[in-house]
Amino acid sequence: MNGNVEVVVVGGGYGGVTAANSLARRDGVSVTVINPRPEFVERIRLHQLVTGSDDAVEGFDRVMGGNIRLVVDTATRIDAAERQVSLAGGGTVSYDYLVYAVGSGAADPGVPGAAEFAHSVSDLEGAERLRSALDATPASAPVTVVGAGPTGLETAAELAEVGRKVTLVCGKALGPSLHARVRRPVARRLAKLGVTVLEGPGTKVAEVTRDGVRLDDGRELPSAVTIWTAGFRIPDLAARSGLRTNAEGRLVTDTTLTSVDDERIIAAGDAGVMPDHPFRLSCQAATQLGPAAAATILRRIAGKKASPVRMFFAGQCLSLGRKGGVTQFSYPNDKVNALSISGRTGAGVKEIACVFTLNKLVSGARKASSRGSHGDSTDRVVTPQPEHPTTPSNT
């Protein structure tokens, strides 16, 4: 391809930022990131925002190269034929290649009362609303966390450690993504913090009310604040744009992360899926998929065949409050094993993982900014943010 190549990245989460930084290092490539917020959200710290131990945000000027244009708006449609992205605030942004990195957000629970009365911690706005609700609620009031995956475990422990009376409703098993042996130190830590854990048959939530939760087995739990952490949804931007998606709404790609409908659209993060090579929605995946998406684009620009993506996983790190945690190790294919680190050391490993991830973004931003052919941070363009962004926190 002759001349300057315009790449638009839709979504400024882990996948979008790592893709943008990788692309912006190359001469002849201009990068624009479209994101509904003017700051980067450290999604892996949102449970800390709820209790005030971290604000879970960083400035894009720190994590993204200064030669990357930032448009603070929400993408409403991708016109693949015209290679344009329509914005909620009006106007369009044209591209030669597009990185689809819109991430994931809280799923509709599909349970009576949940959408109306339950809070979410899966995106910045939801976590901020939850914190306000907790601030307005007496410390002795009962809090119910629904869902015992990583988000539910971390949220329940974080709240219990600051003195909240927490009940964790598992639905099925405690920590279903963990090895059975690794669930034991998790259960011990929650017990030490005073969390009431309800698991097994009958513990699915049947209804959420303003002041309680009703379970399948008929039990009614008083709950001043209910937090729903079970399940995630994918924004419907790809489907609305006529691009092929799976049943969950994820953009269907081949093993080079390229949309099966258009070789100019490449996915990064939670919002894409390789049907024959599924991967777990996670920051760990997104930070691998972002650079891989960039590599696919750069090889195509150079007239070369894109290479299949290879992903490697090390495990899952859970913080269980500020003073405890568990690191669940896995095989490279993400299958968990019985090895783990728990206690204060486990908490330390989780913190190291969070800091390492942020530092990786900062390092990528510096490398992108060092490229001499496209100006500096003064080139960044920020457009007004819509009053009600519709895209959830990106991955």
Short mmCIF file of C-alpha atoms in Angstrom, two decimals:
data_model
loop_
_atom_site.label_atom_id
_atom_site.label_comp_id
_atom_site.label_asym_id
_atom_site.label_seq_id
_atom_site.Cartn_x
_atom_site.Cartn_y
_atom_site.Cartn_z
CA MET A 1 0.00 0.00 0.00
CA ASN A 2 1.41 3.36 -1.01
CA GLY A 3 1.27 6.50 1.14
CA ASN A 4 0.17 6.88 4.76
CA VAL A 5 -2.04 4.15 6.19
CA GLU A 6 -4.87 5.20 8.52
CA VAL A 7 -5.75 2.72 11.26
CA VAL A 8 -8.74 3.28 13.53
CA VAL A 9 -8.92 1.41 16.85
CA VAL A 10 -12.43 1.22 18.29
CA GLY A 11 -11.98 0.83 22.03
CA GLY A 12 -9.30 2.08 24.41
CA GLY A 13 -8.99 -0.85 26.80
CA TYR A 14 -6.09 -3.27 27.21
CA GLY A 15 -6.45 -4.77 23.74
CA GLY A 16 -7.05 -1.47 21.98
CA VAL A 17 -4.21 0.41 23.68
CA THR A 18 -1.62 -2.33 23.11
CA ALA A 19 -2.67 -2.57 19.46
CA ALA A 20 -2.51 1.22 19.02
CA ASN A 21 0.94 1.51 20.61
CA SER A 22 2.31 -1.32 18.47
CA LEU A 23 0.94 0.26 15.28
CA ALA A 24 2.06 3.78 16.13
CA ARG A 25 5.70 2.67 16.29
CA ARG A 26 5.76 2.17 12.52
CA ASP A 27 6.51 4.95 10.04
CA GLY A 28 3.76 5.54 7.51
CA VAL A 29 0.99 4.45 9.91
CA SER A 30 -1.35 6.96 11.59
CA VAL A 31 -3.47 5.69 14.46
CA THR A 32 -6.77 7.01 15.82
CA VAL A 33 -8.38 5.53 18.93
CA ILE A 34 -12.12 6.00 19.49
CA ASN A 35 -13.13 5.55 23.13
CA PRO A 36 -16.20 6.72 25.08
CA ARG A 37 -14.12 7.99 28.01
CA PRO A 38 -11.24 10.46 28.22
CA GLU A 39 -9.21 8.19 30.49
CA PHE A 40 -7.95 4.61 30.49
CA VAL A 41 -9.80 2.28 32.87
CA GLU A 42 -7.74 -0.27 34.82
CA ARG A 43 -10.53 -2.76 34.76
CA ILE A 44 -8.61 -5.24 36.91
CA ARG A 45 -8.76 -2.68 39.74
CA LEU A 46 -12.46 -1.76 39.59
CA HIS A 47 -13.21 -3.78 42.73
CA GLN A 48 -10.68 -1.54 44.51
CA LEU A 49 -12.47 1.58 43.33
CA VAL A 50 -15.56 0.34 45.16
CA THR A 51 -13.79 0.52 48.52
CA GLY A 52 -11.56 3.48 47.68
CA SER A 53 -8.16 1.75 47.68
CA ASP A 54 -7.59 2.74 44.03
CA ASP A 55 -9.30 5.01 41.50
CA ALA A 56 -8.82 2.45 38.67
CA VAL A 57 -8.05 5.08 36.01
CA GLU A 58 -4.94 6.38 34.26
CA GLY A 59 -4.51 9.21 31.79
CA PHE A 60 -4.23 8.16 28.16
CA ASP A 61 -1.24 10.50 27.94
CA ARG A 62 0.60 7.99 30.14
CA VAL A 63 -0.44 4.67 28.58
CA MET A 64 -0.81 5.64 24.93
CA GLY A 65 1.73 7.14 22.53
CA GLY A 66 1.58 10.89 22.05
CA ASN A 67 1.46 10.40 18.29
CA ILE A 68 -1.89 8.61 18.58
CA ARG A 69 -5.04 10.63 17.98
CA LEU A 70 -7.73 10.13 20.63
CA VAL A 71 -11.39 10.71 19.78
CA VAL A 72 -13.60 10.67 22.87
CA ASP A 73 -16.90 9.47 21.47
CA THR A 74 -18.91 6.29 20.93
CA ALA A 75 -18.82 4.36 17.67
CA THR A 76 -22.38 3.62 16.51
CA ARG A 77 -21.78 1.87 13.19
CA ILE A 78 -18.97 0.50 11.03
CA ASP A 79 -19.51 0.92 7.29
CA ALA A 80 -17.14 -1.71 5.93
CA ALA A 81 -17.84 -0.87 2.30
CA GLU A 82 -16.96 2.81 2.76
CA ARG A 83 -14.37 2.12 5.49
CA GLN A 84 -15.92 4.62 7.87
CA VAL A 85 -16.98 4.64 11.52
CA SER A 86 -20.03 6.69 12.50
CA LEU A 87 -19.93 8.47 15.86
CA ALA A 88 -22.68 9.19 18.39
CA GLY A 89 -21.52 12.80 18.56
CA GLY A 90 -21.94 13.20 14.79
CA GLY A 91 -19.56 12.78 11.91
CA THR A 92 -17.44 9.86 10.76
CA VAL A 93 -13.84 8.66 10.94
CA SER A 94 -12.33 6.98 7.87
CA TYR A 95 -9.87 4.11 7.97
CA ASP A 96 -7.72 1.83 5.84
CA TYR A 97 -7.73 -0.80 8.61
CA LEU A 98 -9.86 -1.08 11.73
CA VAL A 99 -9.08 -2.77 15.05
CA TYR A 100 -12.28 -3.93 16.72
CA ALA A 101 -11.56 -3.74 20.47
CA VAL A 102 -14.87 -2.73 22.08
CA GLY A 103 -14.42 -5.13 24.99
CA SER A 104 -17.20 -6.47 27.17
CA GLY A 105 -19.50 -5.28 29.93
CA ALA A 106 -22.11 -6.45 32.41
CA ALA A 107 -24.60 -8.95 31.03
CA ASP A 108 -28.34 -8.55 31.40
CA PRO A 109 -29.00 -11.00 34.26
CA GLY A 110 -32.40 -11.96 32.90
CA VAL A 111 -33.64 -12.25 36.48
CA PRO A 112 -36.65 -10.27 37.69
CA GLY A 113 -35.56 -7.09 39.47
CA ALA A 114 -31.84 -7.49 38.78
CA ALA A 115 -31.58 -4.80 36.11
CA GLU A 116 -33.49 -2.39 38.34
CA PHE A 117 -32.03 -3.09 41.78
CA ALA A 118 -28.63 -4.77 41.35
CA HIS A 119 -25.34 -2.94 40.84
CA SER A 120 -22.45 -3.88 38.55
CA VAL A 121 -18.69 -3.60 38.92
CA SER A 122 -17.76 -4.49 35.33
CA ASP A 123 -17.27 -0.94 34.09
CA LEU A 124 -16.19 2.42 35.49
CA GLU A 125 -19.64 4.00 35.69
CA GLY A 126 -21.14 0.94 37.36
CA ALA A 127 -18.34 0.77 39.93
CA GLU A 128 -18.73 4.47 40.69
CA ARG A 129 -22.48 4.11 41.19
CA LEU A 130 -21.88 1.12 43.45
CA ARG A 131 -19.41 3.07 45.56
CA SER A 132 -21.93 5.91 45.95
CA ALA A 133 -24.62 3.43 46.99
CA LEU A 134 -22.32 1.86 49.57
CA ASP A 135 -21.30 5.27 50.90
CA ALA A 136 -24.99 6.01 51.47
CA THR A 137 -25.58 2.69 53.26
CA PRO A 138 -24.71 1.96 56.92
CA ALA A 139 -21.60 -0.22 57.32
CA SER A 140 -23.67 -2.80 59.24
CA ALA A 141 -26.21 -3.23 56.44
CA PRO A 142 -26.16 -6.57 54.56
CA VAL A 143 -24.51 -6.68 51.13
CA THR A 144 -25.06 -9.52 48.66
CA VAL A 145 -22.62 -10.38 45.86
CA VAL A 146 -24.09 -12.62 43.15
CA GLY A 147 -21.58 -14.71 41.20
CA ALA A 148 -18.47 -16.51 42.42
CA GLY A 149 -16.16 -16.00 39.46
CA PRO A 150 -13.03 -13.83 39.78
CA THR A 151 -14.99 -10.54 39.87
CA GLY A 152 -17.41 -11.80 42.50
CA LEU A 153 -14.67 -13.27 44.69
CA GLU A 154 -12.55 -10.13 44.57
CA THR A 155 -15.50 -7.81 45.20
CA ALA A 156 -16.84 -9.84 48.12
CA ALA A 157 -13.43 -10.05 49.80
CA GLU A 158 -12.65 -6.37 49.23
CA LEU A 159 -15.92 -5.31 50.87
CA ALA A 160 -15.63 -7.76 53.76
CA GLU A 161 -12.10 -6.60 54.54
CA VAL A 162 -13.34 -3.03 55.13
CA GLY A 163 -16.00 -4.31 57.52
CA ARG A 164 -19.02 -4.92 55.31
CA LYS A 165 -21.40 -7.79 56.12
CA VAL A 166 -21.19 -9.78 52.88
CA THR A 167 -23.05 -12.81 51.55
CA LEU A 168 -21.64 -14.42 48.39
CA VAL A 169 -24.25 -16.28 46.34
CA CYS A 170 -22.40 -18.69 44.07
CA GLY A 171 -25.24 -20.12 42.01
CA LYS A 172 -23.21 -23.31 41.69
CA ALA A 173 -19.63 -23.78 42.88
CA LEU A 174 -17.29 -21.33 44.57
CA GLY A 175 -14.67 -20.25 42.03
CA PRO A 176 -15.79 -22.44 39.11
CA SER A 177 -12.76 -21.43 37.01
CA LEU A 178 -10.35 -22.62 39.73
CA HIS A 179 -8.90 -26.07 40.35
CA ALA A 180 -10.81 -27.88 43.11
CA ARG A 181 -7.71 -27.87 45.32
CA VAL A 182 -7.19 -24.14 44.83
CA ARG A 183 -10.74 -23.35 45.93
CA ARG A 184 -9.80 -24.38 49.47
CA PRO A 185 -7.52 -21.41 50.31
CA VAL A 186 -10.10 -19.14 48.68
CA ALA A 187 -12.82 -20.53 50.95
CA ARG A 188 -10.56 -20.20 54.01
CA ARG A 189 -9.76 -16.57 53.22
CA LEU A 190 -13.42 -15.68 52.70
CA ALA A 191 -14.33 -17.40 55.97
CA LYS A 192 -11.61 -15.46 57.78
CA LEU A 193 -13.06 -12.22 56.41
CA GLY A 194 -16.53 -13.20 57.59
CA VAL A 195 -18.10 -13.73 54.17
CA THR A 196 -21.13 -16.03 54.19
CA VAL A 197 -20.80 -18.31 51.16
CA LEU A 198 -23.91 -19.95 49.68
CA GLU A 199 -23.13 -22.60 47.06
CA GLY A 200 -24.61 -25.75 45.59
CA PRO A 201 -28.16 -26.59 44.48
CA GLY A 202 -30.80 -23.97 45.10
CA THR A 203 -28.40 -21.03 45.30
CA LYS A 204 -29.25 -19.46 41.96
CA VAL A 205 -30.97 -16.10 42.31
CA ALA A 206 -34.63 -16.09 41.29
CA GLU A 207 -35.45 -12.46 42.04
CA VAL A 208 -33.84 -9.24 43.23
CA THR A 209 -35.86 -6.65 45.12
CA ARG A 210 -35.03 -3.25 46.52
CA ASP A 211 -34.09 -4.72 49.90
CA GLY A 212 -33.42 -8.40 49.30
CA VAL A 213 -32.65 -11.42 47.15
CA ARG A 214 -34.78 -14.53 46.69
CA LEU A 215 -33.07 -17.83 45.82
CA ASP A 216 -34.35 -20.75 43.75
CA ASP A 217 -34.91 -22.82 46.86
CA GLY A 218 -37.19 -20.13 48.33
CA ARG A 219 -34.74 -18.59 50.77
CA GLU A 220 -34.96 -14.82 51.07
CA LEU A 221 -31.83 -12.85 51.95
CA PRO A 222 -31.97 -9.29 53.24
CA SER A 223 -29.74 -7.09 51.10
CA ALA A 224 -29.32 -3.34 51.32
CA VAL A 225 -26.95 -3.40 48.34
CA THR A 226 -26.93 -6.21 45.77
CA ILE A 227 -24.01 -6.58 43.34
CA TRP A 228 -24.37 -8.71 40.21
CA THR A 229 -21.06 -10.08 38.88
CA ALA A 230 -22.27 -13.15 36.96
CA GLY A 231 -21.78 -13.00 33.20
CA PHE A 232 -20.59 -10.52 30.63
CA ARG A 233 -22.02 -9.15 27.39
CA ILE A 234 -20.39 -7.95 24.21
CA PRO A 235 -21.48 -4.61 22.66
CA ASP A 236 -23.59 -5.14 19.54
CA LEU A 237 -21.61 -2.76 17.31
CA ALA A 238 -20.43 -5.56 14.98
CA ALA A 239 -23.90 -7.07 14.65
CA ARG A 240 -25.47 -3.65 14.02
CA SER A 241 -22.85 -3.10 11.34
CA GLY A 242 -23.76 -6.27 9.48
CA LEU A 243 -20.63 -8.18 10.48
CA ARG A 244 -20.78 -11.84 11.41
CA THR A 245 -20.90 -12.57 15.14
CA ASN A 246 -21.40 -15.65 17.28
CA ALA A 247 -24.31 -16.23 19.66
CA GLU A 248 -22.61 -14.05 22.30
CA GLY A 249 -22.18 -11.15 19.89
CA ARG A 250 -18.41 -11.54 19.46
CA LEU A 251 -16.97 -10.71 16.04
CA VAL A 252 -16.13 -13.98 14.26
CA THR A 253 -12.53 -14.09 13.02
CA ASP A 254 -10.01 -16.48 11.58
CA THR A 255 -6.79 -17.42 13.38
CA THR A 256 -5.13 -14.15 12.33
CA LEU A 257 -7.90 -12.22 14.19
CA THR A 258 -9.30 -11.04 10.84
CA SER A 259 -13.08 -10.71 10.44
CA VAL A 260 -14.45 -13.49 8.25
CA ASP A 261 -16.37 -10.77 6.37
CA ASP A 262 -13.66 -8.17 5.77
CA GLU A 263 -9.86 -8.47 5.78
CA ARG A 264 -9.60 -4.79 6.76
CA ILE A 265 -11.24 -5.43 10.15
CA ILE A 266 -9.17 -7.14 12.84
CA ALA A 267 -10.34 -7.97 16.37
CA ALA A 268 -8.45 -7.56 19.64
CA GLY A 269 -9.65 -8.51 23.11
CA ASP A 270 -12.96 -9.81 24.43
CA ALA A 271 -15.06 -8.67 21.45
CA GLY A 272 -13.57 -11.14 18.96
CA VAL A 273 -13.70 -14.92 18.77
CA MET A 274 -11.77 -17.56 16.84
CA PRO A 275 -14.39 -20.35 16.82
CA ASP A 276 -11.84 -23.16 16.58
CA HIS A 277 -9.48 -21.57 19.12
CA PRO A 278 -11.62 -20.12 21.94
CA PHE A 279 -9.97 -18.14 24.71
CA ARG A 280 -11.05 -16.85 28.09
CA LEU A 281 -12.21 -13.23 28.29
CA SER A 282 -9.45 -11.58 30.31
CA CYS A 283 -6.84 -8.85 30.52
CA GLN A 284 -4.24 -11.60 30.05
CA ALA A 285 -5.73 -12.47 26.67
CA ALA A 286 -6.27 -8.86 25.61
CA THR A 287 -2.66 -7.82 26.15
CA GLN A 288 -1.60 -10.65 23.81
CA LEU A 289 -4.31 -10.04 21.23
CA GLY A 290 -3.64 -6.30 20.88
CA PRO A 291 -0.06 -6.69 19.58
CA ALA A 292 -1.16 -9.71 17.53
CA ALA A 293 -3.87 -7.65 15.82
CA ALA A 294 -1.27 -4.97 15.07
CA ALA A 295 1.09 -7.59 13.65
CA THR A 296 -1.64 -8.85 11.30
CA ILE A 297 -2.22 -5.33 9.98
CA LEU A 298 1.47 -4.53 9.60
CA ARG A 299 2.11 -7.73 7.67
CA ARG A 300 -0.76 -6.95 5.33
CA ILE A 301 0.56 -3.42 4.79
CA ALA A 302 3.92 -4.95 3.91
CA GLY A 303 2.26 -7.30 1.43
CA LYS A 304 2.97 -10.37 3.53
CA LYS A 305 0.71 -13.17 4.71
CA ALA A 306 -0.54 -12.73 8.26
CA SER A 307 0.47 -15.40 10.77
CA PRO A 308 -1.92 -17.36 13.02
CA VAL A 309 -2.11 -16.14 16.59
CA ARG A 310 -0.54 -18.21 19.33
CA MET A 311 -1.64 -17.52 22.89
CA PHE A 312 -0.05 -18.58 26.17
CA PHE A 313 -1.56 -18.38 29.64
CA ALA A 314 0.17 -18.49 33.00
CA GLY A 315 -2.80 -18.63 35.37
CA GLN A 316 -5.23 -16.41 37.26
CA CYS A 317 -4.37 -13.94 40.02
CA LEU A 318 -7.05 -13.06 42.56
CA SER A 319 -6.82 -10.42 45.25
CA LEU A 320 -8.92 -11.35 48.26
CA GLY A 321 -8.73 -8.00 50.00
CA ARG A 322 -5.49 -6.04 50.38
CA LYS A 323 -3.89 -8.60 52.70
CA GLY A 324 -4.67 -11.89 50.99
CA GLY A 325 -4.93 -13.46 47.58
CA VAL A 326 -4.56 -16.59 45.49
CA THR A 327 -2.60 -17.20 42.32
CA GLN A 328 -3.95 -20.14 40.33
CA PHE A 329 -1.37 -21.51 37.89
CA SER A 330 -2.30 -23.05 34.56
CA TYR A 331 -0.80 -24.83 31.61
CA PRO A 332 -0.04 -22.67 28.53
CA ASN A 333 -3.41 -23.68 27.03
CA ASP A 334 -5.17 -22.05 30.04
CA LYS A 335 -6.16 -25.36 31.64
CA VAL A 336 -5.73 -24.90 35.38
CA ASN A 337 -3.61 -27.19 37.51
CA ALA A 338 -3.35 -27.81 41.25
CA LEU A 339 -0.47 -25.38 41.83
CA SER A 340 -1.17 -22.12 43.62
CA ILE A 341 0.21 -19.40 45.86
CA SER A 342 -2.01 -18.05 48.61
CA GLY A 343 -2.02 -15.68 51.58
CA ARG A 344 -0.06 -12.43 51.62
CA THR A 345 2.27 -13.80 48.96
CA GLY A 346 -0.72 -14.43 46.71
CA ALA A 347 -1.87 -10.85 47.25
CA GLY A 348 1.63 -9.66 46.41
CA VAL A 349 1.66 -11.63 43.16
CA LYS A 350 -1.67 -10.09 42.12
CA GLU A 351 -0.37 -6.59 42.83
CA ILE A 352 2.79 -7.31 40.86
CA ALA A 353 0.64 -8.50 37.95
CA CYS A 354 -1.43 -5.30 38.03
CA VAL A 355 1.64 -3.07 38.17
CA PHE A 356 3.41 -5.09 35.46
CA THR A 357 0.40 -4.78 33.14
CA LEU A 358 0.24 -1.00 33.58
CA ASN A 359 4.00 -0.65 33.15
CA LYS A 360 3.77 -2.65 29.94
CA LEU A 361 1.30 -0.10 28.58
CA VAL A 362 3.48 2.80 29.70
CA SER A 363 6.51 1.21 28.03
CA GLY A 364 4.53 0.73 24.82
CA ALA A 365 3.46 4.37 24.91
CA ARG A 366 7.07 5.52 25.23
CA LYS A 367 8.17 3.38 22.30
CA ALA A 368 5.32 4.71 20.18
CA SER A 369 6.07 8.32 21.15
CA SER A 370 9.73 7.89 20.25
CA ARG A 371 8.87 7.53 16.57
CA GLY A 372 10.00 10.73 14.94
CA SER A 373 7.81 10.97 11.89
CA HIS A 374 4.50 11.93 13.42
CA GLY A 375 4.85 14.73 15.91
CA ASP A 376 4.36 14.51 19.67
CA SER A 377 1.64 14.65 22.31
CA THR A 378 0.37 17.98 21.02
CA ASP A 379 -1.02 16.07 18.01
CA ARG A 380 -3.61 14.37 20.21
CA VAL A 381 -7.16 15.42 19.35
CA VAL A 382 -9.91 14.95 21.90
CA THR A 383 -13.53 15.44 20.88
CA PRO A 384 -16.38 16.00 23.39
CA GLN A 385 -17.64 12.94 25.21
CA PRO A 386 -21.34 12.05 24.73
CA GLU A 387 -23.41 12.60 27.85
CA HIS A 388 -24.47 8.94 27.95
CA PRO A 389 -21.82 6.67 26.39
CA THR A 390 -23.23 3.35 25.25
CA THR A 391 -20.02 1.36 24.98
CA PRO A 392 -19.02 -0.49 28.15
CA SER A 393 -15.59 -0.60 29.65
CA ASN A 394 -13.27 -1.91 26.97
CA THR A 395 -10.82 -4.79 27.18
#
